[in-house]
mmCIF file of C-alpha atoms in Angstrom:
data_model
loop_
_atom_site.group_PDB
_atom_site.id
_atom_site.type_symbol
_atom_site.label_atom_id
_atom_site.label_comp_id
_atom_site.label_asym_id
_atom_site.label_seq_id
_atom_site.Cartn_x
_atom_site.Cartn_y
_atom_site.Cartn_z
ATOM 1 C CA UNK S 1 14.775 -6.533 -36.790
ATOM 2 C CA UNK S 2 14.613 -5.973 -33.049
ATOM 3 C CA UNK S 3 12.307 -4.273 -31.103
ATOM 4 C CA UNK S 4 13.186 -1.230 -29.147
ATOM 5 C CA UNK S 5 13.401 -2.127 -25.411
ATOM 6 C CA UNK S 6 11.923 0.398 -23.088
ATOM 7 C CA UNK S 7 12.878 1.068 -19.601
ATOM 8 C CA UNK S 8 11.736 -1.620 -18.210
ATOM 9 C CA UNK S 9 12.772 -4.326 -20.672
ATOM 10 C CA UNK S 10 9.234 -4.276 -22.667
ATOM 11 C CA UNK S 11 9.023 -4.619 -25.544
ATOM 12 C CA UNK S 12 6.973 -1.426 -27.547
ATOM 13 C CA UNK S 13 6.745 -2.566 -30.773
ATOM 14 C CA UNK S 14 5.213 -6.211 -30.634
ATOM 15 C CA UNK S 15 2.092 -4.111 -31.187
ATOM 16 C CA UNK S 16 3.564 -3.521 -34.582
ATOM 17 C CA UNK S 17 3.946 -7.500 -34.829
ATOM 18 C CA UNK S 18 7.443 -7.316 -33.883
ATOM 19 C CA UNK S 19 8.936 -10.597 -32.324
ATOM 20 C CA UNK S 20 10.415 -8.816 -28.629
ATOM 21 C CA UNK S 21 13.756 -9.388 -28.279
ATOM 22 C CA UNK S 22 15.378 -10.273 -25.013
ATOM 23 C CA UNK S 23 18.910 -10.166 -23.263
ATOM 24 C CA UNK S 24 21.042 -12.553 -20.959
ATOM 25 C CA UNK S 25 23.413 -11.460 -18.254
ATOM 26 C CA UNK S 26 26.084 -12.715 -19.296
ATOM 27 C CA UNK S 27 27.328 -16.969 -18.612
ATOM 28 C CA UNK S 28 23.203 -16.951 -18.273
ATOM 29 C CA UNK S 29 20.378 -17.747 -20.753
ATOM 30 C CA UNK S 30 17.970 -15.369 -21.945
ATOM 31 C CA UNK S 31 13.994 -16.306 -21.338
ATOM 32 C CA UNK S 32 12.043 -17.753 -24.865
ATOM 33 C CA UNK S 33 9.829 -15.275 -24.643
ATOM 34 C CA UNK S 34 6.387 -17.899 -25.463
ATOM 35 C CA UNK S 35 7.512 -18.403 -21.696
ATOM 36 C CA UNK S 36 7.025 -14.401 -20.557
ATOM 37 C CA UNK S 37 4.265 -14.329 -23.144
ATOM 38 C CA UNK S 38 1.670 -17.120 -21.972
ATOM 39 C CA UNK S 39 -1.334 -16.259 -19.979
ATOM 40 C CA UNK S 40 -4.396 -18.212 -18.699
ATOM 41 C CA UNK S 41 -6.871 -17.892 -21.069
ATOM 42 C CA UNK S 42 -10.518 -18.341 -20.938
ATOM 43 C CA UNK S 43 -10.472 -22.110 -20.693
ATOM 44 C CA UNK S 44 -8.060 -22.912 -18.536
ATOM 45 C CA UNK S 45 -8.132 -23.731 -15.005
ATOM 46 C CA UNK S 46 -7.443 -20.627 -13.068
ATOM 47 C CA UNK S 47 -9.699 -18.778 -11.339
ATOM 48 C CA UNK S 48 -10.692 -15.319 -13.140
ATOM 49 C CA UNK S 49 -9.249 -12.528 -11.083
ATOM 50 C CA UNK S 50 -11.636 -10.049 -9.952
ATOM 51 C CA UNK S 51 -10.007 -6.227 -9.874
ATOM 52 C CA UNK S 52 -10.743 -4.404 -5.941
ATOM 53 C CA UNK S 53 -12.156 -1.146 -6.338
ATOM 54 C CA UNK S 54 -10.345 1.996 -6.615
ATOM 55 C CA UNK S 55 -7.878 1.909 -3.616
ATOM 56 C CA UNK S 56 -9.002 -1.812 -2.513
ATOM 57 C CA UNK S 57 -10.812 -0.193 0.362
ATOM 58 C CA UNK S 58 -13.898 -2.786 0.175
ATOM 59 C CA UNK S 59 -11.508 -5.801 -0.401
ATOM 60 C CA UNK S 60 -8.678 -4.686 2.448
ATOM 61 C CA UNK S 61 -11.911 -4.730 4.967
ATOM 62 C CA UNK S 62 -12.913 -8.463 4.156
ATOM 63 C CA UNK S 63 -9.368 -9.669 5.240
ATOM 64 C CA UNK S 64 -9.367 -6.770 8.423
ATOM 65 C CA UNK S 65 -12.648 -8.385 9.488
ATOM 66 C CA UNK S 66 -11.364 -12.138 8.660
ATOM 67 C CA UNK S 67 -8.209 -11.395 10.485
ATOM 68 C CA UNK S 68 -10.678 -9.767 13.254
ATOM 69 C CA UNK S 69 -12.546 -12.476 13.394
ATOM 70 C CA UNK S 70 -9.772 -14.916 14.546
ATOM 71 C CA UNK S 71 -8.902 -13.256 17.776
ATOM 72 C CA UNK S 72 -10.942 -12.200 20.959
ATOM 73 C CA UNK S 73 -13.686 -9.343 20.580
ATOM 74 C CA UNK S 74 -13.252 -6.032 22.531
ATOM 75 C CA UNK S 75 -9.363 -6.087 22.060
ATOM 76 C CA UNK S 76 -7.769 -3.732 19.080
ATOM 77 C CA UNK S 77 -4.768 -3.932 17.090
ATOM 78 C CA UNK S 78 -2.301 -1.636 16.890
ATOM 79 C CA UNK S 79 -0.064 -1.132 13.192
ATOM 80 C CA UNK S 80 1.780 1.379 12.534
ATOM 81 C CA UNK S 81 3.635 2.433 9.388
ATOM 82 C CA UNK S 82 6.789 3.521 8.467
ATOM 83 C CA UNK S 83 8.959 6.337 8.608
ATOM 84 C CA UNK S 84 11.223 7.773 5.730
ATOM 85 C CA UNK S 85 15.009 7.149 6.539
ATOM 86 C CA UNK S 86 17.610 9.302 6.444
ATOM 87 C CA UNK S 87 20.607 7.752 4.236
ATOM 88 C CA UNK S 88 24.354 7.735 6.083
ATOM 89 C CA UNK S 89 22.775 9.835 8.587
ATOM 90 C CA UNK S 90 21.994 13.229 5.980
ATOM 91 C CA UNK S 91 19.409 14.976 4.857
ATOM 92 C CA UNK S 92 18.507 12.400 1.775
ATOM 93 C CA UNK S 93 16.269 10.318 2.647
ATOM 94 C CA UNK S 94 16.340 6.829 1.349
ATOM 95 C CA UNK S 95 12.986 5.721 -1.120
ATOM 96 C CA UNK S 96 9.762 5.127 1.451
ATOM 97 C CA UNK S 97 9.046 1.772 1.390
ATOM 98 C CA UNK S 98 5.735 0.669 3.497
ATOM 99 C CA UNK S 99 5.763 -1.902 6.366
ATOM 100 C CA UNK S 100 4.358 -4.851 3.644
ATOM 101 C CA UNK S 101 1.440 -5.637 6.978
ATOM 102 C CA UNK S 102 0.134 -2.072 7.662
ATOM 103 C CA UNK S 103 -0.349 -1.308 3.193
ATOM 104 C CA UNK S 104 -1.709 -5.061 2.804
ATOM 105 C CA UNK S 105 -4.473 -3.920 5.327
ATOM 106 C CA UNK S 106 -4.920 -0.713 4.865
ATOM 107 C CA UNK S 107 -3.468 0.436 1.025
ATOM 108 C CA UNK S 108 -1.582 3.239 3.380
ATOM 109 C CA UNK S 109 0.581 3.750 1.109
ATOM 110 C CA UNK S 110 1.694 7.139 2.801
ATOM 111 C CA UNK S 111 4.783 8.014 5.547
ATOM 112 C CA UNK S 112 3.805 8.387 9.604
ATOM 113 C CA UNK S 113 -0.167 7.260 9.737
ATOM 114 C CA UNK S 114 -1.255 4.609 12.635
ATOM 115 C CA UNK S 115 -3.971 2.680 12.616
ATOM 116 C CA UNK S 116 -6.312 0.405 15.131
ATOM 117 C CA UNK S 117 -8.114 -2.458 13.942
ATOM 118 C CA UNK S 118 -10.976 -3.605 16.255
ATOM 119 C CA UNK S 119 -11.302 -7.227 16.625
ATOM 120 C CA UNK S 120 -14.223 -8.707 16.074
ATOM 121 C CA UNK S 121 -16.190 -6.157 14.091
ATOM 122 C CA UNK S 122 -11.984 -5.540 12.278
ATOM 123 C CA UNK S 123 -13.508 -1.583 11.897
ATOM 124 C CA UNK S 124 -10.691 0.520 11.396
ATOM 125 C CA UNK S 125 -9.548 3.535 12.646
ATOM 126 C CA UNK S 126 -6.653 6.056 11.600
ATOM 127 C CA UNK S 127 -4.436 8.445 12.730
ATOM 128 C CA UNK S 128 -3.136 10.666 9.904
ATOM 129 C CA UNK S 129 -0.731 12.672 10.215
ATOM 130 C CA UNK S 130 -0.939 15.927 10.175
ATOM 131 C CA UNK S 131 1.266 19.311 7.430
ATOM 132 C CA UNK S 132 2.239 21.066 10.236
ATOM 133 C CA UNK S 133 1.982 26.120 8.795
ATOM 134 C CA UNK S 134 4.707 26.696 8.288
ATOM 135 C CA UNK S 135 5.080 23.710 6.176
ATOM 136 C CA UNK S 136 2.472 23.960 3.809
ATOM 137 C CA UNK S 137 4.619 26.083 1.497
ATOM 138 C CA UNK S 138 7.292 23.738 1.254
ATOM 139 C CA UNK S 139 5.073 20.352 0.182
ATOM 140 C CA UNK S 140 1.068 21.867 -0.096
ATOM 141 C CA UNK S 141 -1.986 20.958 2.417
ATOM 142 C CA UNK S 142 -2.392 17.483 2.469
ATOM 143 C CA UNK S 143 -5.789 15.599 2.802
ATOM 144 C CA UNK S 144 -8.022 15.929 5.246
ATOM 145 C CA UNK S 145 -9.156 13.789 7.510
ATOM 146 C CA UNK S 146 -12.416 13.222 6.353
ATOM 147 C CA UNK S 147 -10.692 12.936 3.025
ATOM 148 C CA UNK S 148 -8.400 10.471 4.329
ATOM 149 C CA UNK S 149 -10.984 8.316 5.694
ATOM 150 C CA UNK S 150 -14.036 8.142 2.629
ATOM 151 C CA UNK S 151 -10.400 7.183 -0.040
ATOM 152 C CA UNK S 152 -9.124 4.662 1.977
ATOM 153 C CA UNK S 153 -13.004 3.398 3.360
ATOM 154 C CA UNK S 154 -11.642 3.692 7.375
ATOM 155 C CA UNK S 155 -14.903 3.692 10.008
ATOM 156 C CA UNK S 156 -12.519 6.736 11.005
ATOM 157 C CA UNK S 157 -9.907 8.845 10.919
ATOM 158 C CA UNK S 158 -8.031 11.785 13.223
ATOM 159 C CA UNK S 159 -4.766 13.067 13.121
ATOM 160 C CA UNK S 160 -1.850 11.289 14.601
ATOM 161 C CA UNK S 161 -1.838 13.477 17.923
ATOM 162 C CA UNK S 162 -5.323 12.061 19.058
ATOM 163 C CA UNK S 163 -3.416 8.275 18.738
ATOM 164 C CA UNK S 164 -3.223 7.890 22.650
ATOM 165 C CA UNK S 165 -6.615 9.411 24.109
ATOM 166 C CA UNK S 166 -8.218 7.456 21.291
ATOM 167 C CA UNK S 167 -6.034 4.024 22.485
ATOM 168 C CA UNK S 168 -6.839 5.108 26.302
ATOM 169 C CA UNK S 169 -10.471 5.146 24.699
ATOM 170 C CA UNK S 170 -11.260 2.504 23.169
ATOM 171 C CA UNK S 171 -8.544 -0.322 25.870
ATOM 172 C CA UNK S 172 -9.295 1.349 29.414
ATOM 173 C CA UNK S 173 -7.088 -0.885 31.427
#
């Protein structure tokens, strides 16, 4: 019997005891099911993976601290998330993918965000886009700055429009 394949190519009937079948592109050899199914066991030499909290806020805070401590204290790291890009100048956007560095340090996968990370401490200040009143009908109200701060474990969160004034306050030179 052949196993039914889901959209991502995983077998849906493996739990029922059926052997998964793997297809290969023409001219290529199909992978061995035993290689694909092998995983580290409890007796393996691989260290166990510890699951981060729901949004990884604690884990990301530790990463930010490590990065910030490698730089002289009293400065800031400015990172800007990506914005949606339209395809061929049309009104259709390409699928959004956040900047890898921004996502790694903040956990924010949404567009138009920015952040400041204080060197020495790793304190995170997020700057979030606000939904214009006329757009609330179409896209919803969005989260408040307090909710965003809590969700991503930031030390502070402000509207993106406050970025220039906050940056000047943190770096008076």
